[in-house]
């Protein structure tokens, strides 16, 4: 049982690091990495509970989530590259004209 708590503590730390990166940093790439850290914390929680309860559904769901996160990163990096070509900047505060 303490092993599950250890995994959850690591997941909480990862979520805290991700939220910090989203709130403090204005660099689009760093914000994308922060989102990935939060997603990995969720995946760690899924695998930890799946291991605690002898059921493989959590691990399968975590693998599915990893595949979705990889697609998310590809789309996000594509958007960042297009924004960089337009603005020559990756600071999200400079993208004011994208508001519509």
PDB file of C-alpha atoms in Angstrom:
ATOM      1  CA  UNK A   1       0.000   0.000   0.000  1.00  0.00           C
ATOM      2  CA  UNK A   2       2.868   2.397   0.716  1.00  0.00           C
ATOM      3  CA  UNK A   3       4.131   1.759  -2.814  1.00  0.00           C
ATOM      4  CA  UNK A   4       0.891   3.207  -4.176  1.00  0.00           C
ATOM      5  CA  UNK A   5       1.304   6.255  -1.969  1.00  0.00           C
ATOM      6  CA  UNK A   6       4.852   6.712  -3.266  1.00  0.00           C
ATOM      7  CA  UNK A   7       3.575   6.679  -6.853  1.00  0.00           C
ATOM      8  CA  UNK A   8       0.854   9.170  -5.974  1.00  0.00           C
ATOM      9  CA  UNK A   9       3.358  11.487  -4.297  1.00  0.00           C
ATOM     10  CA  UNK A  10       5.494  11.455  -7.454  1.00  0.00           C
ATOM     11  CA  UNK A  11       2.377  12.126  -9.542  1.00  0.00           C
ATOM     12  CA  UNK A  12       1.408  15.080  -7.351  1.00  0.00           C
ATOM     13  CA  UNK A  13       4.925  16.502  -7.665  1.00  0.00           C
ATOM     14  CA  UNK A  14       4.756  16.115 -11.451  1.00  0.00           C
ATOM     15  CA  UNK A  15       1.380  17.874 -11.567  1.00  0.00           C
ATOM     16  CA  UNK A  16       2.783  20.687  -9.421  1.00  0.00           C
ATOM     17  CA  UNK A  17       5.770  21.083 -11.760  1.00  0.00           C
ATOM     18  CA  UNK A  18       3.446  21.101 -14.771  1.00  0.00           C
ATOM     19  CA  UNK A  19       1.081  23.667 -13.296  1.00  0.00           C
ATOM     20  CA  UNK A  20       4.043  25.839 -12.338  1.00  0.00           C
ATOM     21  CA  UNK A  21       5.304  25.666 -15.911  1.00  0.00           C
ATOM     22  CA  UNK A  22       1.912  26.609 -17.296  1.00  0.00           C
ATOM     23  CA  UNK A  23       1.362  29.514 -14.925  1.00  0.00           C
ATOM     24  CA  UNK A  24       4.820  31.083 -14.825  1.00  0.00           C
ATOM     25  CA  UNK A  25       6.340  30.446 -18.256  1.00  0.00           C
ATOM     26  CA  UNK A  26       5.159  32.275 -21.380  1.00  0.00           C
ATOM     27  CA  UNK A  27       7.275  30.255 -23.809  1.00  0.00           C
ATOM     28  CA  UNK A  28       4.999  28.099 -25.984  1.00  0.00           C
ATOM     29  CA  UNK A  29       7.382  25.138 -26.065  1.00  0.00           C
ATOM     30  CA  UNK A  30       7.789  25.151 -22.293  1.00  0.00           C
ATOM     31  CA  UNK A  31       4.024  25.325 -21.899  1.00  0.00           C
ATOM     32  CA  UNK A  32       3.661  22.316 -24.203  1.00  0.00           C
ATOM     33  CA  UNK A  33       6.215  20.411 -22.126  1.00  0.00           C
ATOM     34  CA  UNK A  34       4.314  21.352 -18.972  1.00  0.00           C
ATOM     35  CA  UNK A  35       1.143  19.883 -20.426  1.00  0.00           C
ATOM     36  CA  UNK A  36       3.059  16.705 -21.211  1.00  0.00           C
ATOM     37  CA  UNK A  37       4.350  16.514 -17.635  1.00  0.00           C
ATOM     38  CA  UNK A  38       0.773  16.769 -16.347  1.00  0.00           C
ATOM     39  CA  UNK A  39      -0.349  14.060 -18.800  1.00  0.00           C
ATOM     40  CA  UNK A  40       2.497  11.811 -17.661  1.00  0.00           C
ATOM     41  CA  UNK A  41       1.455  12.335 -14.044  1.00  0.00           C
ATOM     42  CA  UNK A  42      -2.035  11.167 -14.960  1.00  0.00           C
ATOM     43  CA  UNK A  43      -0.568   8.151 -16.753  1.00  0.00           C
ATOM     44  CA  UNK A  44       1.560   7.321 -13.720  1.00  0.00           C
ATOM     45  CA  UNK A  45      -1.545   7.449 -11.540  1.00  0.00           C
ATOM     46  CA  UNK A  46      -3.401   5.147 -13.917  1.00  0.00           C
ATOM     47  CA  UNK A  47      -0.594   2.600 -13.941  1.00  0.00           C
ATOM     48  CA  UNK A  48      -0.133   2.807 -10.166  1.00  0.00           C
ATOM     49  CA  UNK A  49      -3.805   2.102  -9.477  1.00  0.00           C
ATOM     50  CA  UNK A  50      -3.835  -0.596 -12.133  1.00  0.00           C
ATOM     51  CA  UNK A  51      -0.916  -2.258 -10.401  1.00  0.00           C
ATOM     52  CA  UNK A  52      -2.531  -1.906  -6.989  1.00  0.00           C
ATOM     53  CA  UNK A  53      -5.723  -3.472  -8.228  1.00  0.00           C
ATOM     54  CA  UNK A  54      -4.785  -6.537 -10.277  1.00  0.00           C
ATOM     55  CA  UNK A  55      -6.412  -5.306 -13.452  1.00  0.00           C
ATOM     56  CA  UNK A  56      -4.720  -4.384 -16.724  1.00  0.00           C
ATOM     57  CA  UNK A  57      -7.339  -1.879 -17.895  1.00  0.00           C
ATOM     58  CA  UNK A  58      -5.510   1.051 -16.343  1.00  0.00           C
ATOM     59  CA  UNK A  59      -2.301   0.131 -18.134  1.00  0.00           C
ATOM     60  CA  UNK A  60      -4.134  -0.208 -21.444  1.00  0.00           C
ATOM     61  CA  UNK A  61      -5.778   3.154 -20.893  1.00  0.00           C
ATOM     62  CA  UNK A  62      -2.366   4.664 -20.063  1.00  0.00           C
ATOM     63  CA  UNK A  63      -0.926   3.336 -23.339  1.00  0.00           C
ATOM     64  CA  UNK A  64      -3.881   4.836 -25.202  1.00  0.00           C
ATOM     65  CA  UNK A  65      -3.311   8.125 -23.384  1.00  0.00           C
ATOM     66  CA  UNK A  66       0.388   8.100 -24.337  1.00  0.00           C
ATOM     67  CA  UNK A  67      -0.559   7.681 -28.010  1.00  0.00           C
ATOM     68  CA  UNK A  68      -3.027  10.572 -27.772  1.00  0.00           C
ATOM     69  CA  UNK A  69      -0.381  12.713 -26.045  1.00  0.00           C
ATOM     70  CA  UNK A  70       2.099  11.983 -28.842  1.00  0.00           C
ATOM     71  CA  UNK A  71      -0.439  13.190 -31.394  1.00  0.00           C
ATOM     72  CA  UNK A  72      -1.109  16.253 -29.242  1.00  0.00           C
ATOM     73  CA  UNK A  73       2.596  17.103 -29.186  1.00  0.00           C
ATOM     74  CA  UNK A  74       2.829  16.756 -32.964  1.00  0.00           C
ATOM     75  CA  UNK A  75      -0.090  19.151 -33.490  1.00  0.00           C
ATOM     76  CA  UNK A  76       1.193  21.543 -30.829  1.00  0.00           C
ATOM     77  CA  UNK A  77       4.683  21.684 -32.273  1.00  0.00           C
ATOM     78  CA  UNK A  78       3.191  22.253 -35.716  1.00  0.00           C
ATOM     79  CA  UNK A  79       1.204  25.201 -34.399  1.00  0.00           C
ATOM     80  CA  UNK A  80       4.269  26.586 -32.638  1.00  0.00           C
ATOM     81  CA  UNK A  81       6.327  26.338 -35.840  1.00  0.00           C
ATOM     82  CA  UNK A  82       3.658  28.200 -37.828  1.00  0.00           C
ATOM     83  CA  UNK A  83       3.391  30.869 -35.121  1.00  0.00           C
ATOM     84  CA  UNK A  84       7.167  31.229 -35.050  1.00  0.00           C
ATOM     85  CA  UNK A  85       7.258  31.705 -38.816  1.00  0.00           C
ATOM     86  CA  UNK A  86       4.647  34.468 -38.554  1.00  0.00           C
ATOM     87  CA  UNK A  87       5.896  36.290 -35.441  1.00  0.00           C
ATOM     88  CA  UNK A  88       9.564  35.216 -35.075  1.00  0.00           C
ATOM     89  CA  UNK A  89       8.742  34.666 -31.401  1.00  0.00           C
ATOM     90  CA  UNK A  90       7.581  31.771 -29.203  1.00  0.00           C
ATOM     91  CA  UNK A  91       6.280  33.968 -26.384  1.00  0.00           C
ATOM     92  CA  UNK A  92       2.517  33.435 -26.142  1.00  0.00           C
ATOM     93  CA  UNK A  93       1.980  37.034 -24.959  1.00  0.00           C
ATOM     94  CA  UNK A  94       3.114  38.213 -28.399  1.00  0.00           C
ATOM     95  CA  UNK A  95       0.340  36.293 -30.155  1.00  0.00           C
ATOM     96  CA  UNK A  96      -2.291  38.943 -29.437  1.00  0.00           C
ATOM     97  CA  UNK A  97      -3.437  39.163 -33.047  1.00  0.00           C
ATOM     98  CA  UNK A  98      -4.542  35.503 -32.917  1.00  0.00           C
ATOM     99  CA  UNK A  99      -7.401  36.401 -30.585  1.00  0.00           C
ATOM    100  CA  UNK A 100      -9.720  37.057 -33.500  1.00  0.00           C
TER     101      UNK A 100
END
